[in-house]
PDB file of C-alpha atoms in Angstrom:
ATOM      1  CA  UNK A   1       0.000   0.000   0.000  1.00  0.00           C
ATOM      2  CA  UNK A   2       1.526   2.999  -1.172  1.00  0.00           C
ATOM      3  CA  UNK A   3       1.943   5.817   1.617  1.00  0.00           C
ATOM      4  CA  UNK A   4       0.349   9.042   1.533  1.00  0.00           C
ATOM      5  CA  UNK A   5       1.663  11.965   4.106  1.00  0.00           C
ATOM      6  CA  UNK A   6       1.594  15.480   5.355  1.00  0.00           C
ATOM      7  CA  UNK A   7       4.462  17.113   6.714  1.00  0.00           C
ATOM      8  CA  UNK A   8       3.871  19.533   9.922  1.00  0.00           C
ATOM      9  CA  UNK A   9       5.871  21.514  11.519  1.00  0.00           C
ATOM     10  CA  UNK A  10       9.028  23.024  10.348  1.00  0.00           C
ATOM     11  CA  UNK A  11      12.230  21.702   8.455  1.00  0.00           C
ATOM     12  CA  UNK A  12      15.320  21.824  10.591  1.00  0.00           C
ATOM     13  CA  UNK A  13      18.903  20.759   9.941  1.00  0.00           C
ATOM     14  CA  UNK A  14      20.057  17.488   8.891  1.00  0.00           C
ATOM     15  CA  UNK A  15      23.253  17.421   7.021  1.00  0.00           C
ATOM     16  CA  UNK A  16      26.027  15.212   8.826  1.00  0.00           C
ATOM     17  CA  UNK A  17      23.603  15.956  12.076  1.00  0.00           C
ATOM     18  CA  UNK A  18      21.824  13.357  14.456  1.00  0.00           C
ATOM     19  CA  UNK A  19      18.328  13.972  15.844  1.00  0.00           C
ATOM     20  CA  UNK A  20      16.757  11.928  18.730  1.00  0.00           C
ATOM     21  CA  UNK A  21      13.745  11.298  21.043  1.00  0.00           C
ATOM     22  CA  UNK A  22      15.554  12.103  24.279  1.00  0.00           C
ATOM     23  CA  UNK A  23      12.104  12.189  26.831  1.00  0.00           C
ATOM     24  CA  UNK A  24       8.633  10.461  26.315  1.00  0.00           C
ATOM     25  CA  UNK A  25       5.959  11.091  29.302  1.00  0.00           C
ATOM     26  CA  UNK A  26       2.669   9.507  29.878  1.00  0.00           C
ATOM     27  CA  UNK A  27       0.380  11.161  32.452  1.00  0.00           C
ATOM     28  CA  UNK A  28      -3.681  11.252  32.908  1.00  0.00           C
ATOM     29  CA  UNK A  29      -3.032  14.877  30.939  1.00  0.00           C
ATOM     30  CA  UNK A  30      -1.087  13.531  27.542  1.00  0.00           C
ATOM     31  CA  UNK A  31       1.773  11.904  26.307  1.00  0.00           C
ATOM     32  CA  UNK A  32       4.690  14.992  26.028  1.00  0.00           C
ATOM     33  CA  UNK A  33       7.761  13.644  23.253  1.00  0.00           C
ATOM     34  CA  UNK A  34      11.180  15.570  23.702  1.00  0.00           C
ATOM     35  CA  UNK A  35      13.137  15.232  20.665  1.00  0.00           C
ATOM     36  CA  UNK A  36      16.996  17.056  19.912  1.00  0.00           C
ATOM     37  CA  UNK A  37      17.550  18.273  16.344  1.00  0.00           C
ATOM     38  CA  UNK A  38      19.298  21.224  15.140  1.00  0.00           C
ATOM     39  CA  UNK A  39      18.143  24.407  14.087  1.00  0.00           C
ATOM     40  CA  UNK A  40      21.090  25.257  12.435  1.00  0.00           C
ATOM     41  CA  UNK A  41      24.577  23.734  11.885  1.00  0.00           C
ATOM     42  CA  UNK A  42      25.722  24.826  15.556  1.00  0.00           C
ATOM     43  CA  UNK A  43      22.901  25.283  17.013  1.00  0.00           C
ATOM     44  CA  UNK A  44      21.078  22.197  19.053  1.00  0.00           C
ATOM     45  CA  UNK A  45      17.345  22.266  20.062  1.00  0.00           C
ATOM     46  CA  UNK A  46      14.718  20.764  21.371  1.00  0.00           C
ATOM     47  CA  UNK A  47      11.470  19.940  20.002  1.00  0.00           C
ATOM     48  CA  UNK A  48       8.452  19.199  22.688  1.00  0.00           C
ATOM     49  CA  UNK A  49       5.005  17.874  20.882  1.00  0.00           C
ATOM     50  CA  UNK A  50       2.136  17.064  23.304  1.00  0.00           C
ATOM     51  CA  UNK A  51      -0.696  15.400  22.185  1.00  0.00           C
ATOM     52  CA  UNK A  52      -3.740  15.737  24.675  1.00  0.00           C
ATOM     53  CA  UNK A  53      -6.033  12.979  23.405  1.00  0.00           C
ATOM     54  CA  UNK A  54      -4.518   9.746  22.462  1.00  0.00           C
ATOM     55  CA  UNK A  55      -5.420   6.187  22.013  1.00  0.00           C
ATOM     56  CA  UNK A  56      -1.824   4.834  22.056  1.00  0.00           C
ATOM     57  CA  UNK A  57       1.462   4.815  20.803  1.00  0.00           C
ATOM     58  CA  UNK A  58       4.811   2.807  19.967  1.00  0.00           C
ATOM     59  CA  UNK A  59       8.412   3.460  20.029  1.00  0.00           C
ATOM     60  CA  UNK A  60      10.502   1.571  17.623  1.00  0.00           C
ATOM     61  CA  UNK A  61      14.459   2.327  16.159  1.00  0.00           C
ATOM     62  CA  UNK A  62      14.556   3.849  13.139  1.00  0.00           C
ATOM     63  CA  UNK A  63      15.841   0.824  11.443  1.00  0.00           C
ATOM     64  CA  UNK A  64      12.232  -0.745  11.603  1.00  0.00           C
ATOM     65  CA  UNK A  65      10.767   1.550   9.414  1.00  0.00           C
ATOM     66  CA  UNK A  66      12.939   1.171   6.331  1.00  0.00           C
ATOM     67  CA  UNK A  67      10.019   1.387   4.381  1.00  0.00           C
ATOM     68  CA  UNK A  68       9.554   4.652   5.539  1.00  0.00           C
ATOM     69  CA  UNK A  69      12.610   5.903   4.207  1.00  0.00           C
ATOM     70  CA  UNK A  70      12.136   4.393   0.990  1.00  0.00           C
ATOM     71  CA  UNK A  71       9.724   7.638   0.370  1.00  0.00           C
ATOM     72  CA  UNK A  72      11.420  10.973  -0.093  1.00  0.00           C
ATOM     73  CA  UNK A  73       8.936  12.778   2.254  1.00  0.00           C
ATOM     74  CA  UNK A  74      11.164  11.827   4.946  1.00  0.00           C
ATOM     75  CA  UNK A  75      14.122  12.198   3.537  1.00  0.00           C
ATOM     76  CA  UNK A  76      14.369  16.059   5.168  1.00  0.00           C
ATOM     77  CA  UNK A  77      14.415  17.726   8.390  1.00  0.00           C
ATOM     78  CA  UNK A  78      10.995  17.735   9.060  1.00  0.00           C
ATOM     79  CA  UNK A  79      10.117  15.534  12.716  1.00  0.00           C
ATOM     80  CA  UNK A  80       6.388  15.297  12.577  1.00  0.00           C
ATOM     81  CA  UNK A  81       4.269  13.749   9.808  1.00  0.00           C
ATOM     82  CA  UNK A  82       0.598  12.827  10.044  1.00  0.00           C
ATOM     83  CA  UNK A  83       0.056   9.682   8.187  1.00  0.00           C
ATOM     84  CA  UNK A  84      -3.154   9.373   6.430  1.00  0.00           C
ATOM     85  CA  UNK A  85      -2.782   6.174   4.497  1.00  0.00           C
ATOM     86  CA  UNK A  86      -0.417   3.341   4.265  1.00  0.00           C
ATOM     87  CA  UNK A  87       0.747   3.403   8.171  1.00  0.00           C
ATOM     88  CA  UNK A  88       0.373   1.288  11.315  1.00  0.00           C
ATOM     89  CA  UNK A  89      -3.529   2.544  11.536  1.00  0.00           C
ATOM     90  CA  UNK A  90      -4.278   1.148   8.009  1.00  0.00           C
ATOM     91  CA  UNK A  91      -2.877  -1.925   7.833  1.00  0.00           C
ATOM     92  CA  UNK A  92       0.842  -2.062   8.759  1.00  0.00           C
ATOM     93  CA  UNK A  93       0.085  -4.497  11.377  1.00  0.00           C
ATOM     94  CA  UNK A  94      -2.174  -7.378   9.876  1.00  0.00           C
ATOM     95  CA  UNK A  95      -2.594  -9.635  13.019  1.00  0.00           C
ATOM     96  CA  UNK A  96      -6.407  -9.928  13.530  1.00  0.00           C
ATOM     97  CA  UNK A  97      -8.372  -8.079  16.239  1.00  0.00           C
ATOM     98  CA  UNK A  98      -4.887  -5.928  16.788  1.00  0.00           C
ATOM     99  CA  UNK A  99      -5.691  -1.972  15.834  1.00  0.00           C
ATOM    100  CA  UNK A 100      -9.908  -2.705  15.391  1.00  0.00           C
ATOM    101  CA  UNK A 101     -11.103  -0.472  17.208  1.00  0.00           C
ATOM    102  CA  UNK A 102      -8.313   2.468  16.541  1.00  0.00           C
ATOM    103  CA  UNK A 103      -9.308   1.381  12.667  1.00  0.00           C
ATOM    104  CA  UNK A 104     -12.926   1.708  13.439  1.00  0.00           C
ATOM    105  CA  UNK A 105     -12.369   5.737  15.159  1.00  0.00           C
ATOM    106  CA  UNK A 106     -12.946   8.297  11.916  1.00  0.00           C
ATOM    107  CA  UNK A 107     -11.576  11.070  13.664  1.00  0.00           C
ATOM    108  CA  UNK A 108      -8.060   9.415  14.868  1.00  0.00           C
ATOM    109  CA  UNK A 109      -4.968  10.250  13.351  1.00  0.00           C
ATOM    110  CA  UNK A 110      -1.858   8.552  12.927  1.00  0.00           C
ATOM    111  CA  UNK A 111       0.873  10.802  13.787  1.00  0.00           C
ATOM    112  CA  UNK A 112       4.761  10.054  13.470  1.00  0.00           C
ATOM    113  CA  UNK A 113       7.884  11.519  14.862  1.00  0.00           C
ATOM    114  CA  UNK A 114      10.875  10.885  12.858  1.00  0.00           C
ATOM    115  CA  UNK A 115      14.193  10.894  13.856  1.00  0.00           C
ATOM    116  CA  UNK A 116      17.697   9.803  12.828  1.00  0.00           C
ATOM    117  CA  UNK A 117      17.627   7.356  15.655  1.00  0.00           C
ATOM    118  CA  UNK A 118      14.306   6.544  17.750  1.00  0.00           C
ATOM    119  CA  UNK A 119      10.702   6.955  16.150  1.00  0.00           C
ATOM    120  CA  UNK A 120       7.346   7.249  17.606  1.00  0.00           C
ATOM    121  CA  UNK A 121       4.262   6.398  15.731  1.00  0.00           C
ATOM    122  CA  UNK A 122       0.945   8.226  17.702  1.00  0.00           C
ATOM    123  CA  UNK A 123      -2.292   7.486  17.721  1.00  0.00           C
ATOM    124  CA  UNK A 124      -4.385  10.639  17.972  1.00  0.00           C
ATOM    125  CA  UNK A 125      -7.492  13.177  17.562  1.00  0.00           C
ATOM    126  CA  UNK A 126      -5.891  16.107  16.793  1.00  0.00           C
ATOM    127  CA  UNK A 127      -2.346  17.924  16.291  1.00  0.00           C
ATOM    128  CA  UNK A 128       0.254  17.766  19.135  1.00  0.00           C
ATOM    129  CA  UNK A 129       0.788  21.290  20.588  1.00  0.00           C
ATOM    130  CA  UNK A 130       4.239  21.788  19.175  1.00  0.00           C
ATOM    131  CA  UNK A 131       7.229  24.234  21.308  1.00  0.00           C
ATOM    132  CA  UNK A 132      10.401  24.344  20.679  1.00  0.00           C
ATOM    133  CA  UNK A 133      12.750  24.610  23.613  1.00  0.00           C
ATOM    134  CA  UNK A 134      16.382  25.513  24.809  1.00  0.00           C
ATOM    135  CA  UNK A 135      19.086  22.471  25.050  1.00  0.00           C
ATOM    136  CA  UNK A 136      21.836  23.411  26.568  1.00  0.00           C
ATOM    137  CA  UNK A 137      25.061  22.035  24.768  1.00  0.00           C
ATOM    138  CA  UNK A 138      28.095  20.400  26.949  1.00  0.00           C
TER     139      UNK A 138
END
């Protein structure tokens, strides 16, 4: 199934650069992701996107999506990417009974944060609240 995406967000630095989920939390308020990137050659950031409504999530390497990077979409700076077909909501995972009802919910979105290293795929109802914040380099 061919994938279709939209890219949200801005584009940040890539070139010869690493980018990383560095802090996930899970509360009775959200689920918060803290990624670093780069906003320019020097400069290191962070990247906070909380979701408020969410019916689940998964954390996997980026070396288990290689058919993600097969599409050039990715291949940028840009972090966050709603996935409207082709993902883990529409059929990535073909056990039966796993992803029903999330399949069943019209208004839930399949959001995913790309990295260079660690990748979260979300499960959500509307776009995460998205701030970037101060890293401090050592």
């Amino acid at each position: 199934m061919k994938m279709i995406i939209d890219k949200i967000g801005k584009e940040y630095f890539s070139i010869k650069r690493e980018s990383d989920i560095i802090d996930f939390q899970w509360t009775v308020f959200g689920l918060k992701i803290t990624i670093s990137t780069w906003k320019n050659s020097e400069k290191q950031i962070g990247i906070e996107y909380e979701f408020g409504g969410f019916n689940g999530f998964r954390y996997l390497d980026e070396g288990d999506f290689l058919s993600y990077w097969d599409l050039p979409d990715f291949k940028n700076g840009y972090h966050l990417f709603r996935i409207i077909k082709g993902g883990w909501k529409s059929g990535e995972v073909m056990q039966s009974g796993i992803l029903d009802v999330s399949r069943a919910v019209d208004d839930l979105n399949e959001f995913f944060i790309a990295t260079t290293n660690g990748c979260l795929t979300v499960l959500a109802y509307e776009k995460p609240r998205i701030t970037e914040i101060d890293l401090k380099n050592e």
